[in-house]
Tab-separated table of C-alpha atoms in Angstrom:
chain	number	residue	atom	x	y	z
A	1	UNK	CA	92.864	-12.614	-65.618
A	2	UNK	CA	89.976	-10.551	-66.929
A	3	UNK	CA	89.489	-6.860	-66.404
A	4	UNK	CA	86.478	-7.566	-64.166
A	5	UNK	CA	88.526	-9.867	-61.916
A	6	UNK	CA	91.306	-7.280	-61.781
A	7	UNK	CA	88.847	-4.568	-60.766
A	8	UNK	CA	87.311	-6.798	-58.050
A	9	UNK	CA	90.748	-7.702	-56.679
A	10	UNK	CA	91.861	-4.059	-56.732
A	11	UNK	CA	88.640	-2.927	-55.009
A	12	UNK	CA	89.119	-5.578	-52.300
A	13	UNK	CA	92.729	-4.472	-51.786
A	14	UNK	CA	91.694	-0.815	-51.496
A	15	UNK	CA	88.921	-1.716	-48.978
A	16	UNK	CA	91.424	-3.750	-46.937
A	17	UNK	CA	93.922	-0.872	-47.048
A	18	UNK	CA	91.283	1.594	-45.838
A	19	UNK	CA	90.061	-0.752	-43.100
A	20	UNK	CA	93.586	-1.412	-41.799
A	21	UNK	CA	94.454	2.290	-42.011
A	22	UNK	CA	91.394	3.103	-39.916
A	23	UNK	CA	92.078	0.297	-37.450
A	24	UNK	CA	95.864	0.625	-37.055
A	25	UNK	CA	96.379	4.244	-38.026
A	26	UNK	CA	93.456	5.855	-36.178
A	27	UNK	CA	91.620	3.588	-33.728
A	28	UNK	CA	94.637	1.830	-32.191
A	29	UNK	CA	96.642	5.053	-31.573
A	30	UNK	CA	93.489	6.690	-30.167
A	31	UNK	CA	93.003	3.751	-27.767
A	32	UNK	CA	96.647	3.965	-26.629
A	33	UNK	CA	96.316	7.718	-26.113
A	34	UNK	CA	93.096	7.223	-24.132
A	35	UNK	CA	94.736	4.571	-21.950
A	36	UNK	CA	97.619	6.961	-21.340
A	37	UNK	CA	95.249	9.713	-20.282
A	38	UNK	CA	93.391	7.358	-17.927
A	39	UNK	CA	96.713	6.383	-16.292
A	40	UNK	CA	98.365	9.829	-16.173
A	41	UNK	CA	100.964	8.971	-13.533
A	42	UNK	CA	102.635	6.347	-15.709
A	43	UNK	CA	102.003	8.069	-19.047
A	44	UNK	CA	103.449	11.386	-17.872
A	45	UNK	CA	106.654	9.847	-16.527
A	46	UNK	CA	105.635	9.101	-12.933
A	47	UNK	CA	106.566	12.623	-11.900
A	48	UNK	CA	107.060	13.283	-8.192
A	49	UNK	CA	105.865	16.655	-6.918
A	50	UNK	CA	106.459	18.429	-3.633
A	51	UNK	CA	104.388	21.512	-2.839
A	52	UNK	CA	103.223	21.607	-6.465
A	53	UNK	CA	106.738	21.578	-7.939
A	54	UNK	CA	108.136	18.619	-9.863
A	55	UNK	CA	111.233	17.311	-8.065
A	56	UNK	CA	111.923	14.212	-10.150
A	57	UNK	CA	110.538	10.979	-11.499
A	58	UNK	CA	109.892	7.740	-9.678
A	59	UNK	CA	111.229	5.917	-12.746
A	60	UNK	CA	114.364	7.885	-13.638
A	61	UNK	CA	117.399	8.366	-11.414
A	62	UNK	CA	118.924	11.772	-10.887
A	63	UNK	CA	122.115	13.075	-9.297
A	64	UNK	CA	122.267	14.226	-5.685
A	65	UNK	CA	125.398	16.081	-4.672
A	66	UNK	CA	126.429	16.956	-1.150
A	67	UNK	CA	127.019	15.179	2.126
A	68	UNK	CA	123.393	15.638	3.240
A	69	UNK	CA	121.938	13.458	0.466
A	70	UNK	CA	121.938	9.765	-0.306
A	71	UNK	CA	123.844	9.324	-3.550
A	72	UNK	CA	122.520	7.200	-6.447
A	73	UNK	CA	124.358	4.732	-8.643
A	74	UNK	CA	126.799	6.153	-11.163
A	75	UNK	CA	125.304	6.909	-14.567
A	76	UNK	CA	126.699	6.258	-18.032
A	77	UNK	CA	123.750	7.995	-19.732
A	78	UNK	CA	125.185	10.913	-21.686
A	79	UNK	CA	126.911	13.252	-19.251
A	80	UNK	CA	125.070	11.444	-16.457
A	81	UNK	CA	121.369	10.839	-15.862
A	82	UNK	CA	120.423	12.127	-19.317
A	83	UNK	CA	117.105	10.429	-20.220
A	84	UNK	CA	117.696	11.215	-23.898
A	85	UNK	CA	120.945	9.230	-23.857
A	86	UNK	CA	119.902	6.227	-21.805
A	87	UNK	CA	122.336	3.375	-22.004
A	88	UNK	CA	125.268	1.604	-20.479
A	89	UNK	CA	128.938	2.275	-21.185
A	90	UNK	CA	129.158	-0.954	-23.241
A	91	UNK	CA	132.610	-1.560	-21.785
A	92	UNK	CA	133.508	-5.169	-21.033
A	93	UNK	CA	134.511	-6.418	-17.578
A	94	UNK	CA	138.175	-6.542	-18.581
A	95	UNK	CA	138.294	-3.096	-20.193
A	96	UNK	CA	141.175	-1.153	-18.618
A	97	UNK	CA	139.238	2.124	-18.707
A	98	UNK	CA	136.253	0.595	-16.924
A	99	UNK	CA	138.447	-1.081	-14.312
A	100	UNK	CA	140.235	2.206	-13.625
A	101	UNK	CA	136.891	4.026	-13.320
A	102	UNK	CA	135.566	1.394	-10.895
A	103	UNK	CA	138.670	1.754	-8.728
A	104	UNK	CA	138.389	5.555	-8.814
A	105	UNK	CA	134.730	5.313	-7.756
A	106	UNK	CA	135.622	2.801	-5.014
A	107	UNK	CA	138.195	5.182	-3.520
A	108	UNK	CA	135.834	8.160	-3.815
A	109	UNK	CA	132.842	6.396	-2.200
A	110	UNK	CA	135.051	4.990	0.568
A	111	UNK	CA	136.545	8.421	1.310
A	112	UNK	CA	133.177	10.203	1.165
A	113	UNK	CA	131.563	7.731	3.573
A	114	UNK	CA	134.588	7.000	5.761
A	115	UNK	CA	134.630	3.258	5.135
A	116	UNK	CA	137.120	0.658	3.993
A	117	UNK	CA	137.193	0.430	0.173
A	118	UNK	CA	136.464	-3.302	0.459
A	119	UNK	CA	133.096	-2.431	2.077
A	120	UNK	CA	131.815	-0.508	-0.960
A	121	UNK	CA	129.032	-2.488	-2.711
A	122	UNK	CA	129.056	-3.112	-6.458
A	123	UNK	CA	126.116	-0.823	-7.242
A	124	UNK	CA	128.122	2.143	-5.914
A	125	UNK	CA	130.794	1.367	-8.506
A	126	UNK	CA	128.934	0.449	-11.690
A	127	UNK	CA	126.208	2.102	-13.717
A	128	UNK	CA	123.021	0.228	-14.491
A	129	UNK	CA	122.165	-0.943	-17.995
A	130	UNK	CA	120.029	2.138	-18.588
A	131	UNK	CA	122.226	4.566	-16.678
A	132	UNK	CA	118.995	5.874	-15.137
A	133	UNK	CA	118.279	3.404	-12.332
A	134	UNK	CA	116.451	5.260	-9.513
A	135	UNK	CA	117.359	2.578	-6.945
A	136	UNK	CA	120.347	1.504	-4.914
A	137	UNK	CA	120.906	-1.604	-2.837
A	138	UNK	CA	120.048	-1.595	0.873
A	139	UNK	CA	123.763	-2.188	1.489
A	140	UNK	CA	124.748	0.991	-0.357
A	141	UNK	CA	122.061	2.952	1.493
A	142	UNK	CA	123.234	1.577	4.871
A	143	UNK	CA	126.804	2.588	4.044
A	144	UNK	CA	125.613	6.198	3.539
A	145	UNK	CA	123.466	6.460	6.702
A	146	UNK	CA	126.220	7.744	9.044
A	147	UNK	CA	127.326	10.439	6.556
A	148	UNK	CA	123.803	11.716	5.879
A	149	UNK	CA	122.817	11.619	9.566
A	150	UNK	CA	125.979	13.493	10.551
A	151	UNK	CA	125.600	16.117	7.800
A	152	UNK	CA	122.029	16.839	8.882
A	153	UNK	CA	122.496	16.420	12.617
A	154	UNK	CA	119.989	13.556	12.726
A	155	UNK	CA	119.897	10.411	14.817
A	156	UNK	CA	121.300	7.567	12.661
A	157	UNK	CA	118.520	5.266	13.926
A	158	UNK	CA	115.917	7.651	12.476
A	159	UNK	CA	117.723	7.713	9.145
A	160	UNK	CA	117.972	3.895	9.164
A	161	UNK	CA	114.195	3.771	9.678
A	162	UNK	CA	113.752	6.013	6.624
A	163	UNK	CA	115.959	3.662	4.589
A	164	UNK	CA	113.758	0.745	5.651
A	165	UNK	CA	110.661	2.721	4.622
A	166	UNK	CA	112.088	3.455	1.161
A	167	UNK	CA	113.118	-0.174	0.599
A	168	UNK	CA	110.990	-2.422	-1.574
A	169	UNK	CA	111.257	-6.177	-1.791
A	170	UNK	CA	111.804	-8.230	-4.914
A	171	UNK	CA	109.162	-7.815	-7.615
A	172	UNK	CA	106.311	-10.274	-7.131
A	173	UNK	CA	108.155	-11.429	-4.029
A	174	UNK	CA	110.822	-13.393	-5.888
A	175	UNK	CA	112.153	-11.480	-8.917
A	176	UNK	CA	115.310	-9.474	-8.321
A	177	UNK	CA	116.683	-8.042	-5.109
A	178	UNK	CA	115.421	-5.539	-2.546
A	179	UNK	CA	116.028	-1.951	-3.646
A	180	UNK	CA	115.960	1.521	-2.095
A	181	UNK	CA	114.277	4.378	-3.985
A	182	UNK	CA	116.849	7.196	-3.731
A	183	UNK	CA	114.459	10.060	-4.527
A	184	UNK	CA	111.829	8.849	-2.046
A	185	UNK	CA	114.521	8.363	0.593
A	186	UNK	CA	115.994	11.831	0.089
A	187	UNK	CA	112.529	13.398	0.247
A	188	UNK	CA	111.848	11.518	3.498
A	189	UNK	CA	115.173	12.690	4.951
A	190	UNK	CA	114.376	16.269	3.954
A	191	UNK	CA	110.904	16.004	5.559
A	192	UNK	CA	112.387	14.627	8.785
A	193	UNK	CA	115.027	17.363	8.841
A	194	UNK	CA	112.360	20.056	8.347
A	195	UNK	CA	110.058	18.578	11.006
A	196	UNK	CA	112.928	18.689	13.502
A	197	UNK	CA	113.706	22.276	12.595
A	198	UNK	CA	116.835	21.545	10.555
């Protein structure tokens, strides 16, 4: 290989490096940033605001304590619902610790809602894969209706209607199961309670 060929090859490599650096290091990140700014709801975490204050995210579950709220799925993310520690417990279905925790949750949910432990649905007992699922099953929501209605002094039929309003069908009409958005449901319950002077 001659010096001239080496210089040509090196110059071509440097030009390619500069072109790819410009394309992948500047233009592509700028395009992604621009797309994020044009779709601020998704890029900023799908934040939900009420009266100008952020109350949660449509994409990330959060805890709700108290008889007057619909409760979400359990969370294994950090100390619970920690978006920086998203993840499942990684315990297998025969792990004694997991089985004991499921039975503890079953007894707690049954006692809190005044139902037979056998009536408690699986999503009330197990955390999702991310530990941050903002949804529960319609069955788990229906189980909580009497408790929430009683705690707020609301007609259970009105609360059932709110559950139906917060329920979405399977994605694309056939992927997955119907789900209830816990944050949206709790906000709707709070709005109904306020409108009735509660």
